[in-house]
mmCIF file with all atom_site columns, C-alpha atoms in Angstrom:
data_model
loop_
_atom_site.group_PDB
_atom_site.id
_atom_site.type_symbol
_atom_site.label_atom_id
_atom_site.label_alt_id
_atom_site.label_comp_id
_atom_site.label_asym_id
_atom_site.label_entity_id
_atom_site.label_seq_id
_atom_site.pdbx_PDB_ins_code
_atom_site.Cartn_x
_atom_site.Cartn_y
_atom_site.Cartn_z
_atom_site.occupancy
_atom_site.B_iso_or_equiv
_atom_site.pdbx_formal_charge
_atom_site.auth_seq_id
_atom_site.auth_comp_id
_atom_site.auth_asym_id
_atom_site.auth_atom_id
_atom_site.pdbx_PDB_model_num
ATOM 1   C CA . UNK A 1 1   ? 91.527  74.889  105.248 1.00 34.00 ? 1   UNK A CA 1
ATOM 2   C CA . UNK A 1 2   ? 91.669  77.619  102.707 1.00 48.00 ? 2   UNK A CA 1
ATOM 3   C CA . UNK A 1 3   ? 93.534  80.488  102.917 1.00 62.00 ? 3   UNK A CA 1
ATOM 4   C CA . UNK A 1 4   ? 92.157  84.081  102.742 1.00 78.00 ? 4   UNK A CA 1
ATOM 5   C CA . UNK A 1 5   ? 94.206  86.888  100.946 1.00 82.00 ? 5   UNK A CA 1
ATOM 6   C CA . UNK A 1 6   ? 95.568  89.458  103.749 1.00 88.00 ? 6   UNK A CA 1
ATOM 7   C CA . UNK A 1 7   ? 94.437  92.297  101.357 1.00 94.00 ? 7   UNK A CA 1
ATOM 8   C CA . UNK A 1 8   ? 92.705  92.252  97.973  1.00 96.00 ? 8   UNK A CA 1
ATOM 9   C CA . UNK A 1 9   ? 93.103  95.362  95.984  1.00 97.00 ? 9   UNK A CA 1
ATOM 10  C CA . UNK A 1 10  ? 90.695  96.189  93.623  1.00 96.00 ? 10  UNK A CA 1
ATOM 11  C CA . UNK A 1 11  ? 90.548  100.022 91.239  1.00 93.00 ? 11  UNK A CA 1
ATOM 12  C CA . UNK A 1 12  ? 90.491  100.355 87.779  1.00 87.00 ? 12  UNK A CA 1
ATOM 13  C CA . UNK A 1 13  ? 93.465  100.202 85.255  1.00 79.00 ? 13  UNK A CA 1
ATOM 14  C CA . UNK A 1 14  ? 96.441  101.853 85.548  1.00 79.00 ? 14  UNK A CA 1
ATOM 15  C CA . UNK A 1 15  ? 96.088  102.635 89.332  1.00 86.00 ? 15  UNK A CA 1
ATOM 16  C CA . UNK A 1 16  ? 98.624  100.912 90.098  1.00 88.00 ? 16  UNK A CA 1
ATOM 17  C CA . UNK A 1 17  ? 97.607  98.095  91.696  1.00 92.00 ? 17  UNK A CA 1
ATOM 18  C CA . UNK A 1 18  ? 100.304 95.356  90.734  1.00 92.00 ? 18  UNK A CA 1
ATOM 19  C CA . UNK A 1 19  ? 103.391 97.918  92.277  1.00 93.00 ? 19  UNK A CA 1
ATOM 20  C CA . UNK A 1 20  ? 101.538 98.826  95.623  1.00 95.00 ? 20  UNK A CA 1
ATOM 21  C CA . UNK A 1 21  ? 100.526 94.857  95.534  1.00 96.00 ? 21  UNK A CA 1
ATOM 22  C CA . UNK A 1 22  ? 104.244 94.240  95.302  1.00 96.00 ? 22  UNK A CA 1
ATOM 23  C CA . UNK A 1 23  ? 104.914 96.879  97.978  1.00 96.00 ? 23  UNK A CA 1
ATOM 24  C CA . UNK A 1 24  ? 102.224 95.601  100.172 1.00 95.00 ? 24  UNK A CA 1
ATOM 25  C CA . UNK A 1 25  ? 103.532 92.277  100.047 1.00 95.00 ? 25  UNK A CA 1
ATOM 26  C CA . UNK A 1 26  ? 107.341 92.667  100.246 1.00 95.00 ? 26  UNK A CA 1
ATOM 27  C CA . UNK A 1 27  ? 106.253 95.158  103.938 1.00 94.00 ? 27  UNK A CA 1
ATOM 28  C CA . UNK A 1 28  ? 103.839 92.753  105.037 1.00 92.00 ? 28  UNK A CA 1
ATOM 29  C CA . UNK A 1 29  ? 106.166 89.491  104.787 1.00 93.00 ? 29  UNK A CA 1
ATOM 30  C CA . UNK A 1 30  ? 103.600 88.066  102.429 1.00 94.00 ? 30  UNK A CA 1
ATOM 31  C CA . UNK A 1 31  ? 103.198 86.155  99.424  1.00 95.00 ? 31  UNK A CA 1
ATOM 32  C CA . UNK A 1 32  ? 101.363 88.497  95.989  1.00 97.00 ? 32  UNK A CA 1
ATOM 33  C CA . UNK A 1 33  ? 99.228  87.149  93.472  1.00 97.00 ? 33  UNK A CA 1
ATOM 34  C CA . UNK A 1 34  ? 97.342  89.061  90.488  1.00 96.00 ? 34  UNK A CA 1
ATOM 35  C CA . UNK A 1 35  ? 94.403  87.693  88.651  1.00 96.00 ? 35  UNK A CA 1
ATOM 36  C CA . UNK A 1 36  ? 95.538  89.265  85.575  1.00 94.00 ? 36  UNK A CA 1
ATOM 37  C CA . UNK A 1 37  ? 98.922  87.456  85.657  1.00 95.00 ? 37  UNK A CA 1
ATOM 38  C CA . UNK A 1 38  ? 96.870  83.684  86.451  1.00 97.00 ? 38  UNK A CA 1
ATOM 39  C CA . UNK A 1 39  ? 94.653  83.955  83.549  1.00 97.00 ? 39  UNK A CA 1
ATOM 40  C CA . UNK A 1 40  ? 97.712  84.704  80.848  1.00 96.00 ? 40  UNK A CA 1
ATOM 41  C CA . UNK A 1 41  ? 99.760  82.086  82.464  1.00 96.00 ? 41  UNK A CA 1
ATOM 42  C CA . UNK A 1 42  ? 96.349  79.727  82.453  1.00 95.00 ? 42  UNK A CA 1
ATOM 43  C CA . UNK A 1 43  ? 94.992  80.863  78.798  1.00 96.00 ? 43  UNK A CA 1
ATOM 44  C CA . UNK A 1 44  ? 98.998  81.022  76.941  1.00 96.00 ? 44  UNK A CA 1
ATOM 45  C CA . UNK A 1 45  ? 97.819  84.809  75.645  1.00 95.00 ? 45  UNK A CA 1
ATOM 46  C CA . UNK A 1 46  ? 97.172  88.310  76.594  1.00 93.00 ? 46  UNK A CA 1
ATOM 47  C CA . UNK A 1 47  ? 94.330  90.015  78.133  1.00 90.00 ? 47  UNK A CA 1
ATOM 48  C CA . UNK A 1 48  ? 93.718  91.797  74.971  1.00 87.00 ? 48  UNK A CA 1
ATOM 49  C CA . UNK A 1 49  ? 93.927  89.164  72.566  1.00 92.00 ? 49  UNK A CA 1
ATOM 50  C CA . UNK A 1 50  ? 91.431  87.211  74.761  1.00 94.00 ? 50  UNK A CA 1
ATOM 51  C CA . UNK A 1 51  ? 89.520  90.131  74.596  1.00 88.00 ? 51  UNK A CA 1
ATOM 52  C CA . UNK A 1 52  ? 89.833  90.930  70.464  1.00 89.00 ? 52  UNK A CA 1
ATOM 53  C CA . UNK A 1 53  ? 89.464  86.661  70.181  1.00 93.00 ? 53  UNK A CA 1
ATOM 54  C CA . UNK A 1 54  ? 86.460  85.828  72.218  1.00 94.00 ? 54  UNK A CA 1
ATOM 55  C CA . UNK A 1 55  ? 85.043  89.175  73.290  1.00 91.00 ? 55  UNK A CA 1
ATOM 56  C CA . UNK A 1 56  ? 84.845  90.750  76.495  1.00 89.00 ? 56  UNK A CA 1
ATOM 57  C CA . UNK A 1 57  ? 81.786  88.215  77.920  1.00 92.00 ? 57  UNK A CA 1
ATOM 58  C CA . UNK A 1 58  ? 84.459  85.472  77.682  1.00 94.00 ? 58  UNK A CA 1
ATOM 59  C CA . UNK A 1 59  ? 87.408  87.066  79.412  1.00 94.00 ? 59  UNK A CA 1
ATOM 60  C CA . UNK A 1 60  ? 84.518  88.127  81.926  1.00 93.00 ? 60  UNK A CA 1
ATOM 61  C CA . UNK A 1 61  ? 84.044  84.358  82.557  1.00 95.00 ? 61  UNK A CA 1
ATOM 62  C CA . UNK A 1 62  ? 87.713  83.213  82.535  1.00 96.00 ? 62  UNK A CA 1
ATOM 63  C CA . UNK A 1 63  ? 88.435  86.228  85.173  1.00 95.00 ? 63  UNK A CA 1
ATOM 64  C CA . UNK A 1 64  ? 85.561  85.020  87.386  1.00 96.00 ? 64  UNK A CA 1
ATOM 65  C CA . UNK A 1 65  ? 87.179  81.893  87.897  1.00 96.00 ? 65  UNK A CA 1
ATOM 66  C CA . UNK A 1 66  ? 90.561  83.265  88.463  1.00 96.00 ? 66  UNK A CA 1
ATOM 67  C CA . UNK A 1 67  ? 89.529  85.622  91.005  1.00 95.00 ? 67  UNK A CA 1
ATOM 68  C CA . UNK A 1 68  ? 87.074  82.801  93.154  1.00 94.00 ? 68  UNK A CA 1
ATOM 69  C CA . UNK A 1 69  ? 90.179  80.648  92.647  1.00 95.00 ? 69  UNK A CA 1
ATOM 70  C CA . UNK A 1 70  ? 92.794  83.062  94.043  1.00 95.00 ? 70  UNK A CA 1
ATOM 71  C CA . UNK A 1 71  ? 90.186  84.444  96.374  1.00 94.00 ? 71  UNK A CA 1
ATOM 72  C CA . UNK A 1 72  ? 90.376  80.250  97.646  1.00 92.00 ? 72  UNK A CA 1
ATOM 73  C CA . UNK A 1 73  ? 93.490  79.839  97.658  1.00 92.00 ? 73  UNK A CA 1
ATOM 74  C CA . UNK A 1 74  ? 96.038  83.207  98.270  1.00 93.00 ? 74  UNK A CA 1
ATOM 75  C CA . UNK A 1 75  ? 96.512  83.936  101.293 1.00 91.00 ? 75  UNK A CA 1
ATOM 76  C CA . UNK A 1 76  ? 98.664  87.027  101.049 1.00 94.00 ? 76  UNK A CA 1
ATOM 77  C CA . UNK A 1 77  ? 98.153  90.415  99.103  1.00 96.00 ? 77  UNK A CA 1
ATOM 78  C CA . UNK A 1 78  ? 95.679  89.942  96.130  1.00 97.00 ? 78  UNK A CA 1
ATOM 79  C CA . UNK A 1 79  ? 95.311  92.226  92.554  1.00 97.00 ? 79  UNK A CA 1
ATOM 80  C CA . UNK A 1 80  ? 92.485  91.865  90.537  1.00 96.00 ? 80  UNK A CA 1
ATOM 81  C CA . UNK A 1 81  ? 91.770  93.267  87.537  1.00 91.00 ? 81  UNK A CA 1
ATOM 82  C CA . UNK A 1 82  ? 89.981  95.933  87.178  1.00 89.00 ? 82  UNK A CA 1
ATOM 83  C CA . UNK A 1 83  ? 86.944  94.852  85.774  1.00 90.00 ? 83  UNK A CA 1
ATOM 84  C CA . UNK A 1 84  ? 86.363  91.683  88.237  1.00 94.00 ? 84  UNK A CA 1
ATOM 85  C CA . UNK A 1 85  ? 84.126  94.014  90.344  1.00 94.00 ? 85  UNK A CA 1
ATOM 86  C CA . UNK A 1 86  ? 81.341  94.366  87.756  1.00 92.00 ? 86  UNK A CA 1
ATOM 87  C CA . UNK A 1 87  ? 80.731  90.306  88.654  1.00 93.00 ? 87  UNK A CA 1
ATOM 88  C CA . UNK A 1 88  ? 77.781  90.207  91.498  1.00 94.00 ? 88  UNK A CA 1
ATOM 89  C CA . UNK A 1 89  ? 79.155  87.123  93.177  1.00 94.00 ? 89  UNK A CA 1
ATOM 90  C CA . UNK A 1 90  ? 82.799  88.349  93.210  1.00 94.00 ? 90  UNK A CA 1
ATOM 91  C CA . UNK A 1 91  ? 81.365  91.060  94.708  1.00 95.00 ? 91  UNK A CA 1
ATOM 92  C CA . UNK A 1 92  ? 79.967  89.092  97.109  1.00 94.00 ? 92  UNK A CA 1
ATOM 93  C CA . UNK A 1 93  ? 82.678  86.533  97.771  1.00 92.00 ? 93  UNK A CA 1
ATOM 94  C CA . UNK A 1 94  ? 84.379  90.051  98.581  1.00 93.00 ? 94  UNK A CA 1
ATOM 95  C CA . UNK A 1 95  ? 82.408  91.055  101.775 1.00 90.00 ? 95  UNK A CA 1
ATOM 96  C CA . UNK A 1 96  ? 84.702  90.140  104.994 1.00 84.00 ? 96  UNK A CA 1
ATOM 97  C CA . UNK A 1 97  ? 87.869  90.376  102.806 1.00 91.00 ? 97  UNK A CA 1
ATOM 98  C CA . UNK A 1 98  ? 90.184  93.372  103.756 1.00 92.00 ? 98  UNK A CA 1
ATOM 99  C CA . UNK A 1 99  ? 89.779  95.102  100.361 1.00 95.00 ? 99  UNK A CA 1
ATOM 100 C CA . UNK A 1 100 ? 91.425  98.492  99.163  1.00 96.00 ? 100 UNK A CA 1
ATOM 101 C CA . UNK A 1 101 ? 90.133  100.463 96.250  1.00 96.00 ? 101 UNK A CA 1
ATOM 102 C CA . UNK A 1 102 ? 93.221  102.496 94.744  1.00 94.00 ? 102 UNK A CA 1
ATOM 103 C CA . UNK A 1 103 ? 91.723  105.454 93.157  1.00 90.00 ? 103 UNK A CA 1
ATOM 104 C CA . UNK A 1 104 ? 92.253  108.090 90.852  1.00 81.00 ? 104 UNK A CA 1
ATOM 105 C CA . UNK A 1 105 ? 90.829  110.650 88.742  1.00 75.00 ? 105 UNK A CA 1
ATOM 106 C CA . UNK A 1 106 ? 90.896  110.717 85.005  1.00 66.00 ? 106 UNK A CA 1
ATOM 107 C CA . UNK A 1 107 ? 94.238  113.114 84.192  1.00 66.00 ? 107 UNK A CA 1
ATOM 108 C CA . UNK A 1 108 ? 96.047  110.922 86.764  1.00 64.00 ? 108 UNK A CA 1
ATOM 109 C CA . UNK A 1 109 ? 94.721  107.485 84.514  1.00 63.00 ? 109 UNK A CA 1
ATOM 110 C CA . UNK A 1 110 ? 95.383  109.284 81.064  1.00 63.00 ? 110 UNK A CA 1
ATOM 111 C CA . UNK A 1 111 ? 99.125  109.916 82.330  1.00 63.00 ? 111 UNK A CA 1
ATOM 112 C CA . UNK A 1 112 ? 99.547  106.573 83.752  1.00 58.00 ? 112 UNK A CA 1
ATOM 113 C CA . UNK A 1 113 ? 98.078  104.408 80.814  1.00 58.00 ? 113 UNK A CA 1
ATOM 114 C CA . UNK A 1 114 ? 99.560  106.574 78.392  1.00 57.00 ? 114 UNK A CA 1
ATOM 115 C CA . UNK A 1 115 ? 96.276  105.915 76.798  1.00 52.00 ? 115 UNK A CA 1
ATOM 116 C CA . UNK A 1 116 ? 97.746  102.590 76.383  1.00 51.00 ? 116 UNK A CA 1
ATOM 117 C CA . UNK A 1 117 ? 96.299  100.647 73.039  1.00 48.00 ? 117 UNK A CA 1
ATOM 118 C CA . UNK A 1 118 ? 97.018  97.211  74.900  1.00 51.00 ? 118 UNK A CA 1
ATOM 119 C CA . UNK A 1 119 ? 94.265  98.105  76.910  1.00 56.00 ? 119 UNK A CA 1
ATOM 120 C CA . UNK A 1 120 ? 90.731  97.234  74.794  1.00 54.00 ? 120 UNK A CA 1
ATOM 121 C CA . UNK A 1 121 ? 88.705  98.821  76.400  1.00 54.00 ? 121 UNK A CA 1
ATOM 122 C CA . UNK A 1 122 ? 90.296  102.413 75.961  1.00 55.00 ? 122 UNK A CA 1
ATOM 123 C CA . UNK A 1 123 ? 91.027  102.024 72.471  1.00 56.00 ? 123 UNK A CA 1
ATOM 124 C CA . UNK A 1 124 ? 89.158  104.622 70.895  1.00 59.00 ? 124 UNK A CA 1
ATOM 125 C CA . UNK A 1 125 ? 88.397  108.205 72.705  1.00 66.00 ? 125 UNK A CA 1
ATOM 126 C CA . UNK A 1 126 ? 90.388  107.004 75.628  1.00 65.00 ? 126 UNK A CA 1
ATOM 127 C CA . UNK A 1 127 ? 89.566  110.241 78.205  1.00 69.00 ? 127 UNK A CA 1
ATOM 128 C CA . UNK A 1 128 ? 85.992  109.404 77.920  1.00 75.00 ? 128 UNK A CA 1
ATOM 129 C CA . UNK A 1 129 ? 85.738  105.725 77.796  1.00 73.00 ? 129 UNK A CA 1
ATOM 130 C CA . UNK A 1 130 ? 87.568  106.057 80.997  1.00 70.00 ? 130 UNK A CA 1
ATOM 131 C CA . UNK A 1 131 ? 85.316  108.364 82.508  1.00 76.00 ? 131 UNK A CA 1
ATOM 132 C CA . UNK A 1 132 ? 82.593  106.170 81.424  1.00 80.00 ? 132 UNK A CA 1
ATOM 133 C CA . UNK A 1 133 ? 84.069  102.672 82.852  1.00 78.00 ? 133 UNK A CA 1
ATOM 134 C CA . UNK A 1 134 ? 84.777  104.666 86.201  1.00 80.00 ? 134 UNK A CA 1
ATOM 135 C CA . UNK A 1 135 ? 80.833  106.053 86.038  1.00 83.00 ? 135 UNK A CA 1
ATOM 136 C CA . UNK A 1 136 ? 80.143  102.425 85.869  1.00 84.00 ? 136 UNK A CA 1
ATOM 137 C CA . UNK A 1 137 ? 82.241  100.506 87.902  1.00 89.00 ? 137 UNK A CA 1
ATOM 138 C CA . UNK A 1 138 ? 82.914  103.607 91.207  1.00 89.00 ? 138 UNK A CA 1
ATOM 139 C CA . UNK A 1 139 ? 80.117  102.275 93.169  1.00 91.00 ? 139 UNK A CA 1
ATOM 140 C CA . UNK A 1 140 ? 80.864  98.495  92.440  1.00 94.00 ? 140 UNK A CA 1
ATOM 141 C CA . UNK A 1 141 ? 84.563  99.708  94.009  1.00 94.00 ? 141 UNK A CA 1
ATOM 142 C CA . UNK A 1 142 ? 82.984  101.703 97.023  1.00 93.00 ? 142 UNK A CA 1
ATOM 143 C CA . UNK A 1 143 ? 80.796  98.874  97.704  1.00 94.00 ? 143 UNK A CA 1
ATOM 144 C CA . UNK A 1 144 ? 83.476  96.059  97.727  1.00 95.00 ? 144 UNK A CA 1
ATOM 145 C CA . UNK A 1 145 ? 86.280  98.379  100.026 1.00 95.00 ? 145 UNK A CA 1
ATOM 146 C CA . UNK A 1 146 ? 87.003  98.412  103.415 1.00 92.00 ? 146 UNK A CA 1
ATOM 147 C CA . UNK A 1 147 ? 89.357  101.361 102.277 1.00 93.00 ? 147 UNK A CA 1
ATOM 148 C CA . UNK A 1 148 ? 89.981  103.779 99.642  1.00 94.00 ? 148 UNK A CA 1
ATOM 149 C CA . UNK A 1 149 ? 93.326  105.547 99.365  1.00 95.00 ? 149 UNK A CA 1
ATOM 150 C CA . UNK A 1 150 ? 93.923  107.979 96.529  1.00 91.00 ? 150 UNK A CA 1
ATOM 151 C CA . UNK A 1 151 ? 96.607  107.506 94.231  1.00 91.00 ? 151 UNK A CA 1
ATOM 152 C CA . UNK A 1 152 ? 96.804  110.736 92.481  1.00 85.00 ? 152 UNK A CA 1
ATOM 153 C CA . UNK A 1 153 ? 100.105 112.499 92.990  1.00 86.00 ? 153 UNK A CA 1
ATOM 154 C CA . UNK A 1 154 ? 101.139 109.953 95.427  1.00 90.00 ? 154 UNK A CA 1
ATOM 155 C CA . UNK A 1 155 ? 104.669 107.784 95.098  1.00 90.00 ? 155 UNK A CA 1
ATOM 156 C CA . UNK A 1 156 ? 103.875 103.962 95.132  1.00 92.00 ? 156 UNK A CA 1
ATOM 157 C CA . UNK A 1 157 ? 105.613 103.969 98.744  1.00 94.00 ? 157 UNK A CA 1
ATOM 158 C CA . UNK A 1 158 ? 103.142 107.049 99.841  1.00 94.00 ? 158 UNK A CA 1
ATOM 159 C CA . UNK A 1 159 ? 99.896  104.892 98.575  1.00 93.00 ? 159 UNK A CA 1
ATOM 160 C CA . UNK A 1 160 ? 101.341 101.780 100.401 1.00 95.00 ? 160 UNK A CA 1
ATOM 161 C CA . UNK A 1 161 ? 101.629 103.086 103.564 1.00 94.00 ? 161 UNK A CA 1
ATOM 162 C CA . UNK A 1 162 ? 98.353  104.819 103.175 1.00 94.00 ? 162 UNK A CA 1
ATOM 163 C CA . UNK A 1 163 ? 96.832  101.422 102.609 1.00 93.00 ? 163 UNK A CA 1
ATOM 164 C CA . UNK A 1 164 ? 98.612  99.929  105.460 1.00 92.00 ? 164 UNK A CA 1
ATOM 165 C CA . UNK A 1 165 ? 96.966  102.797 107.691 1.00 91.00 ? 165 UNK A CA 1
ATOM 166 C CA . UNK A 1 166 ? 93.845  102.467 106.537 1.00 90.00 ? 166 UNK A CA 1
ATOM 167 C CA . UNK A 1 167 ? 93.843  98.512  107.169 1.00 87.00 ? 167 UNK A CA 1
ATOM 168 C CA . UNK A 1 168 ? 95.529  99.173  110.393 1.00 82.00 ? 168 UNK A CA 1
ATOM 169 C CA . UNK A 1 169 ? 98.124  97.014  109.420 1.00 73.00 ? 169 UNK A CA 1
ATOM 170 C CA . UNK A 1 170 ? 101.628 95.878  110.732 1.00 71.00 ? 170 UNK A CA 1
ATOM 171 C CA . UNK A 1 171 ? 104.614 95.567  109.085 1.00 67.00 ? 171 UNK A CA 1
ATOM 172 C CA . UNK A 1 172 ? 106.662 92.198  109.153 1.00 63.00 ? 172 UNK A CA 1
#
């Protein structure tokens, strides 16, 4: 039989998603996993030099099989990145999962990134690219959630026990 993650978390980057995974996990007795983390393990590099090496249509493909993988086989608290949305049949695989979408408006994401340069896809003009990638990929989020629980100007403990609420949760 194959498991099925307790909660998959899904927002874009810099939400926070691998902490309140963490926190999720550790409160819910559970194992985590984050797609991110399986494909640099899996591919020996980083995100961004898959990205700068093979361009973004590969790492789309590698991350598609992460995610269906861990989506198989996890069967505690889930990250994805958060690009893994824009796939149709992740997005599909999705429906029936308990899935939270950790957002966050765009002055919360600049101070969080940092307008990080190890992220390629905010590498130049960072504010709007990241308006633009949230323009794109909001609804794909909305659609895929059972929840959504702001992040902005919440602690990492606040948005976890938000999440927990909104799934209706127990603690271990």
């Amino acid at each position: 039989m194959s498991a099925v993650p307790a909660v998959v978390l899904v927002g874009p980057m810099g939400v926070g998603k691998s902490t309140v995974g963490r926190l999720l996990a550790e409160r819910l007795g559970l194992g985590y996993r984050d797609t991110d983390e399986d494909i640099v393990a899996t591919e020996g590099r980083t995100i961004a030099d898959i990205f700068v090496d093979d361009g973004e249509p590969a790492f789309r493909a590698i991350e598609k099989r992460a995610v269906h993988t861990a989506l198989a086989e996890h069967g505690g608290v889930l990250a994805l990145g958060g690009g893994a949305v824009l796939d149709a049949d992740t997005r599909a695989l999705l429906a029936g999962h308990r899935v939270v979408y950790l957002s966050m408006d765009v002055e919360e994401a600049v101070r969080r990134t940092g307008l990080n340069v190890a992220r390629p896809l905010l590498a130049v003009n960072p504010r709007k690219q990241w308006r633009e990638l949230m323009e794109a990929r909001r609804h794909l989020y909305e659609e895929v959630a059972s929840a959504v629980v702001p992040t902005d100007g919440r602690t990492p403990e606040e948005v976890t026990q938000a999440a927990l609420d909104a799934l209706e949760l127990k603690e271990a």
